[in-house]
Short mmCIF file of C-alpha atoms in Angstrom, two decimals:
data_model
loop_
_atom_site.label_atom_id
_atom_site.label_comp_id
_atom_site.label_asym_id
_atom_site.label_seq_id
_atom_site.Cartn_x
_atom_site.Cartn_y
_atom_site.Cartn_z
CA MET A 779 -22.77 12.62 -15.65
CA GLU A 780 -19.84 10.30 -16.14
CA ASN A 781 -19.65 6.79 -14.33
CA TRP A 782 -17.73 7.39 -11.04
CA ASP A 783 -15.93 4.24 -11.41
CA ASP A 784 -14.58 5.10 -14.78
CA ILE A 785 -13.37 8.32 -13.30
CA ARG A 786 -11.85 6.28 -10.48
CA VAL A 787 -9.77 4.49 -13.07
CA PHE A 788 -8.85 7.42 -14.82
CA LEU A 789 -7.44 9.19 -11.76
CA ALA A 790 -5.27 6.03 -11.00
CA VAL A 791 -3.82 6.11 -14.39
CA ALA A 792 -3.02 9.77 -14.25
CA ARG A 793 -1.37 9.24 -10.88
CA ALA A 794 0.53 6.22 -11.95
CA GLU A 795 1.40 7.34 -15.21
CA SER A 796 0.77 3.93 -16.70
CA LEU A 797 -1.52 0.98 -17.04
CA SER A 798 0.55 -1.37 -15.27
CA GLY A 799 1.27 0.97 -12.30
CA ALA A 800 -2.56 1.80 -11.81
CA ALA A 801 -3.81 -2.00 -12.20
CA PRO A 802 -2.64 -3.46 -9.16
CA GLN A 803 -4.44 -0.73 -6.95
CA LEU A 804 -7.56 -1.04 -9.15
CA ARG A 805 -7.53 -4.80 -8.88
CA MET A 806 -7.65 -5.16 -12.52
CA ASP A 807 -5.30 -6.32 -15.37
CA PRO A 808 -3.70 -3.74 -17.68
CA ALA A 809 -5.58 -4.70 -20.56
CA THR A 810 -8.96 -4.06 -18.78
CA VAL A 811 -7.54 -0.72 -17.50
CA GLY A 812 -6.89 0.34 -20.93
CA ARG A 813 -10.19 -0.76 -22.31
CA ARG A 814 -11.81 1.42 -19.44
CA ILE A 815 -9.63 4.63 -20.39
CA ALA A 816 -10.48 4.02 -24.22
CA ARG A 817 -14.28 3.78 -23.67
CA LEU A 818 -14.12 7.14 -21.44
CA GLU A 819 -12.15 8.93 -24.23
CA GLU A 820 -14.47 7.74 -26.55
CA ARG A 821 -17.72 9.09 -24.56
CA LEU A 822 -16.10 12.34 -23.79
CA GLY A 823 -15.00 12.68 -27.36
CA ALA A 824 -11.24 13.68 -26.46
CA ALA A 825 -8.08 12.06 -25.77
CA LEU A 826 -7.20 12.39 -22.15
CA PHE A 827 -3.65 10.79 -22.23
CA VAL A 828 -0.70 10.99 -24.78
CA ARG A 829 0.61 7.51 -24.94
CA SER A 830 4.10 6.78 -25.28
CA PRO A 831 6.78 3.98 -24.45
CA GLN A 832 7.46 6.06 -21.35
CA GLY A 833 3.95 5.79 -20.23
CA TYR A 834 0.54 7.91 -20.04
CA ALA A 835 0.82 11.73 -19.90
CA LEU A 836 -2.11 13.84 -19.40
CA THR A 837 -3.43 15.96 -22.17
CA THR A 838 -4.79 19.56 -21.52
CA ARG A 839 -8.17 18.10 -21.24
CA GLY A 840 -6.99 15.31 -18.94
CA GLU A 841 -5.33 17.89 -16.72
CA ARG A 842 -8.52 19.66 -16.43
CA LEU A 843 -10.53 16.46 -15.74
CA ALA A 844 -7.87 15.36 -13.11
CA GLU A 845 -8.22 18.37 -11.11
CA TYR A 846 -11.95 18.31 -10.97
CA ALA A 847 -12.19 14.71 -10.34
CA GLY A 848 -9.66 15.07 -7.55
CA ARG A 849 -11.79 17.67 -5.78
CA ALA A 850 -14.77 15.07 -6.27
CA GLU A 851 -12.89 12.29 -4.73
CA ALA A 852 -11.89 14.47 -1.80
CA ALA A 853 -15.46 15.49 -1.23
CA LEU A 854 -16.79 12.07 -1.45
CA ALA A 855 -14.25 10.84 1.13
CA ARG A 856 -15.35 13.87 3.45
CA ALA A 857 -18.91 12.97 2.98
CA ALA A 858 -18.19 9.32 3.86
CA GLU A 859 -16.48 10.36 7.02
CA ALA A 860 -19.40 12.83 8.08
CA GLY A 861 -21.75 9.70 8.00
CA ALA A 862 -19.62 7.36 9.75
CA PRO A 863 -19.77 6.97 13.63
CA GLU A 864 -16.61 8.31 15.60
CA ARG A 865 -14.37 5.50 15.94
CA GLY A 866 -10.61 4.57 15.34
CA LEU A 867 -8.71 5.49 12.29
CA SER A 868 -9.39 3.08 9.33
CA GLY A 869 -8.79 2.92 5.75
CA GLN A 870 -5.46 3.36 3.75
CA ILE A 871 -3.12 6.31 4.38
CA ARG A 872 0.15 6.76 2.42
CA ILE A 873 2.92 8.96 3.81
CA GLY A 874 5.77 10.20 1.72
CA ALA A 875 9.15 10.95 3.35
CA PRO A 876 12.93 11.27 2.42
CA ASP A 877 14.60 7.92 3.33
CA GLY A 878 16.24 9.14 6.37
CA CYS A 879 12.94 9.73 8.20
CA ALA A 880 11.33 6.74 6.38
CA ASN A 881 14.09 4.23 7.57
CA PHE A 882 14.68 5.50 11.00
CA VAL A 883 11.65 7.33 12.54
CA LEU A 884 8.50 6.61 10.65
CA PRO A 885 8.39 2.68 11.18
CA GLN A 886 8.22 2.93 14.99
CA VAL A 887 5.80 5.80 14.87
CA CYS A 888 3.42 4.21 12.37
CA ALA A 889 3.70 0.70 13.88
CA ALA A 890 2.49 2.54 17.26
CA ILE A 891 -0.43 4.38 15.41
CA GLN A 892 -1.53 1.23 13.74
CA ALA A 893 -1.57 -0.73 16.99
CA GLU A 894 -3.78 1.66 18.31
CA ASN A 895 -6.12 1.52 15.11
CA PRO A 896 -6.37 -1.82 13.84
CA ASP A 897 -8.44 -0.97 10.93
CA LEU A 898 -5.78 1.58 9.63
CA GLU A 899 -3.56 0.40 6.58
CA LEU A 900 -0.31 2.65 6.61
CA GLN A 901 2.01 2.95 3.69
CA ILE A 902 5.37 4.53 3.94
CA LEU A 903 6.80 5.87 0.56
CA ALA A 904 10.57 6.31 1.03
CA LEU A 905 12.02 8.42 -1.82
CA PRO A 906 15.40 10.23 -2.16
CA ARG A 907 13.43 12.88 -3.95
CA VAL A 908 10.47 15.17 -3.02
CA VAL A 909 7.15 13.46 -3.13
CA ASN A 910 4.54 14.54 -5.77
CA LEU A 911 1.41 15.32 -3.81
CA SER A 912 -0.23 16.84 -6.87
CA LYS A 913 -0.13 13.31 -8.46
CA ARG A 914 -1.47 11.84 -5.29
CA GLU A 915 1.70 9.75 -4.82
CA ALA A 916 0.96 10.06 -1.17
CA ASP A 917 -1.78 11.52 1.08
CA MET A 918 0.56 13.67 3.07
CA ALA A 919 4.49 13.92 2.91
CA VAL A 920 7.01 14.69 5.37
CA THR A 921 9.74 17.07 4.00
CA VAL A 922 12.90 18.86 4.90
CA SER A 923 11.98 22.36 3.68
CA PRO A 924 8.47 23.85 3.12
CA PRO A 925 7.21 23.90 -0.50
CA GLU A 926 6.98 27.24 -1.91
CA ALA A 927 4.06 26.62 -4.32
CA GLY A 928 0.91 24.56 -4.71
CA ARG A 929 -2.58 24.26 -2.96
CA LEU A 930 -0.91 22.74 0.18
CA THR A 931 -0.90 23.23 3.89
CA VAL A 932 2.46 23.07 5.71
CA GLN A 933 3.04 22.73 9.28
CA LYS A 934 6.43 22.33 11.06
CA ILE A 935 6.72 18.86 12.85
CA THR A 936 10.18 19.33 14.91
CA ASP A 937 13.89 20.18 14.22
CA TYR A 938 16.54 17.49 14.27
CA ARG A 939 20.12 17.65 14.54
CA LEU A 940 22.85 16.28 12.34
CA SER A 941 26.62 15.64 13.32
CA LEU A 942 29.80 14.41 11.64
CA ALA A 943 30.44 10.78 12.35
CA GLN A 944 32.87 8.02 11.80
CA ARG A 945 33.75 4.40 13.18
CA ALA A 946 34.43 4.53 16.85
CA ASP A 947 37.91 2.58 16.36
CA ALA A 948 39.20 5.24 14.09
CA PRO A 949 41.28 8.04 15.21
CA PRO A 950 39.37 11.14 15.31
CA PRO A 951 40.28 14.00 12.93
CA GLU A 952 41.98 17.06 14.64
CA SER A 953 39.71 19.64 12.97
CA LEU A 954 37.57 20.18 9.96
CA ALA A 955 40.52 21.35 8.03
CA ALA A 956 41.95 17.87 8.50
CA LEU A 957 38.98 16.02 7.00
CA GLY A 958 40.74 15.94 3.36
CA LYS A 959 42.97 13.00 4.95
CA ARG A 960 40.10 10.40 4.71
CA PRO A 961 37.30 9.71 2.36
CA LEU A 962 34.10 11.94 2.90
CA VAL A 963 30.85 10.15 2.56
CA GLY A 964 27.64 12.16 1.48
CA TYR A 965 25.13 12.73 -1.15
CA ILE A 966 25.85 12.34 -4.77
CA PRO A 967 26.17 16.26 -5.65
CA ASP A 968 24.08 16.27 -8.63
CA MET A 969 21.27 14.18 -7.02
CA ILE A 970 20.61 16.49 -4.05
CA PHE A 971 16.97 16.96 -4.30
CA ASP A 972 16.66 19.89 -1.48
CA ARG A 973 19.02 22.57 -0.62
CA GLU A 974 18.69 21.67 3.24
CA LEU A 975 20.60 18.29 2.48
CA ASP A 976 23.48 19.98 0.81
CA TYR A 977 26.19 19.91 3.27
CA LEU A 978 29.47 20.28 1.37
CA GLY A 979 29.67 24.00 2.05
CA ASP A 980 29.28 23.24 5.83
CA LEU A 981 32.21 20.98 5.48
CA GLY A 982 34.30 23.06 3.16
CA ALA A 983 34.69 20.12 0.99
CA GLN A 984 34.90 20.11 -2.84
CA GLY A 985 33.84 16.43 -3.35
CA VAL A 986 32.35 13.24 -2.08
CA PRO A 987 34.56 10.08 -2.82
CA LEU A 988 31.87 7.81 -1.09
CA ALA A 989 28.42 9.02 -2.15
CA SER A 990 24.89 7.86 -2.51
CA ASN A 991 21.57 9.44 -3.01
CA SER A 992 20.14 7.37 -0.11
CA VAL A 993 20.94 8.26 3.52
CA SER A 994 20.66 4.46 4.53
CA VAL A 995 23.46 3.57 2.21
CA GLN A 996 25.53 6.26 3.51
CA LEU A 997 25.16 5.06 6.98
CA GLN A 998 26.29 1.55 5.78
CA MET A 999 29.22 3.02 3.82
CA LEU A 1000 30.32 4.99 7.36
CA ARG A 1001 30.26 1.74 9.08
CA HIS A 1002 32.97 0.61 6.86
CA ALA A 1003 35.14 3.50 6.17
CA GLY A 1004 35.17 7.36 5.87
CA ILE A 1005 33.49 10.19 7.86
CA GLY A 1006 30.41 12.23 7.14
CA ILE A 1007 27.35 13.97 8.15
CA VAL A 1008 24.79 11.70 10.01
CA HIS A 1009 21.26 12.44 11.47
CA ASP A 1010 21.78 12.03 15.28
CA PHE A 1011 18.53 10.08 15.47
CA ALA A 1012 20.15 7.33 13.08
CA LEU A 1013 23.24 6.90 15.33
CA PRO A 1014 21.49 4.64 17.64
CA PHE A 1015 21.15 2.00 14.75
CA ALA A 1016 24.87 2.00 13.88
CA PRO A 1017 26.69 1.33 17.34
CA GLU A 1018 30.05 1.17 15.40
CA LEU A 1019 29.84 5.01 14.70
CA ARG A 1020 30.52 7.73 17.01
CA ARG A 1021 30.06 11.62 16.78
CA VAL A 1022 33.19 13.76 16.25
CA LEU A 1023 34.27 17.38 16.11
CA THR A 1024 30.83 18.16 17.73
CA ASP A 1025 32.14 21.73 18.80
CA GLU A 1026 33.25 22.79 15.37
CA LEU A 1027 30.10 21.21 13.50
CA SER A 1028 26.47 20.66 14.57
CA LEU A 1029 23.66 21.18 12.05
CA THR A 1030 20.14 21.68 12.63
CA ARG A 1031 17.34 20.87 10.14
CA ALA A 1032 13.54 20.58 10.44
CA PHE A 1033 11.02 18.18 9.37
CA TRP A 1034 7.76 19.60 7.99
CA LEU A 1035 4.15 17.82 7.35
CA VAL A 1036 2.75 18.87 3.83
CA ARG A 1037 -0.91 17.85 2.99
CA HIS A 1038 -3.28 18.74 0.35
CA ALA A 1039 -5.25 21.99 1.28
CA VAL A 1040 -8.49 20.31 0.30
CA ASP A 1041 -7.53 17.46 2.98
CA ARG A 1042 -8.11 20.06 5.74
CA ARG A 1043 -11.73 19.34 5.95
CA SER A 1044 -10.96 15.69 6.25
CA ALA A 1045 -11.39 14.80 10.20
CA ARG A 1046 -9.89 11.52 9.52
CA LEU A 1047 -6.73 12.69 7.86
CA SER A 1048 -6.57 15.60 10.21
CA ARG A 1049 -6.57 13.12 13.34
CA PHE A 1050 -4.01 11.07 11.54
CA ALA A 1051 -1.78 13.93 10.94
CA GLN A 1052 -1.90 15.03 14.68
CA ALA A 1053 -0.86 11.62 15.54
CA LEU A 1054 1.95 11.46 13.08
CA SER A 1055 3.31 14.93 14.07
CA ALA A 1056 3.19 14.09 17.71
CA GLY A 1057 4.64 10.55 17.28
CA VAL A 1058 7.55 11.99 14.95
CA ARG A 1059 8.44 14.70 17.62
CA ALA A 1060 8.62 11.93 20.49
CA GLU A 1061 10.71 9.75 18.34
CA VAL A 1062 13.10 12.06 17.25
CA ALA A 1063 13.55 13.36 20.80
CA ARG A 1064 14.10 10.04 22.00
CA LEU A 1065 16.66 8.66 19.34
CA GLU A 1066 18.63 11.94 19.88
CA ALA A 1067 18.68 11.60 23.71
CA GLU A 1068 19.96 7.88 23.24
CA CYS A 1069 22.60 9.26 20.92
CA LEU A 1070 23.76 11.98 23.48
CA THR A 1071 23.95 9.27 26.27
CA GLY A 1072 25.87 6.70 24.13
CA THR A 1073 23.51 3.79 25.12
CA ARG A 1074 23.71 2.22 21.94
CA GLY A 1075 27.10 3.55 20.52
CA GLY A 1076 26.27 7.14 19.80
CA ARG A 1077 28.93 8.44 22.21
CA ASP A 1078 30.93 11.64 21.24
CA GLY A 1079 34.30 11.39 20.30
#
């Protein structure tokens, strides 16, 4: 039987895809991590990684070991939970999310959950792409569409709305057909990572003069110029903006909570997932209501 501590080092490198990426979470220097991996490979008599300037990629043998080791890791975590007394949540949990949710919804929700569970360490991984749960980039992820493959569990959290918005001091467009008279703000077309984020068809637009792969950057662009699709829950954070043409265009999308299927057996992660989902639903509803009332600048045009 292999030393579990060596397997723990192996899993960290497999997920980080580099020695330098795994070293901080292991609290080791990269050279030590490299020696541990070399020692494990020598004992097993097989290469677990293909080394290259781009990092460490798993070999076929490494992929098999990572699959079984990941299951063992989850089983150990469940065993520890079963032996622990019922109390507040503790330990580290990482949530992956698209940057709109990560910037405008999750900070308040996570702060409230952590305040009720002082021993809990929460990390928000904000990415303008799909979070790779199979590589354990995060313990769970908020997505804008349900995944179609993988050993995952998926539950819908809530719907959310998006609207056209622009600076409140700019004249509103007469119609969607008139949008071509001003610069459109939106996603970089070839970097849209989910079909639910492709709004160009809804706008009948051919291009995006002011573009970013980040929702937060798009919002900052709109505070200076242009017109674009904005999450209603983000508008309370940008009092310079107002919604326009709401009778002609109003989009609805959804947030989904995605978890590793094996984690359904974890009471700790299930309790946290329940609190996170309830918190996100409540916060989206609160911010959208604030947008509708215009209390912080979200008034319709």
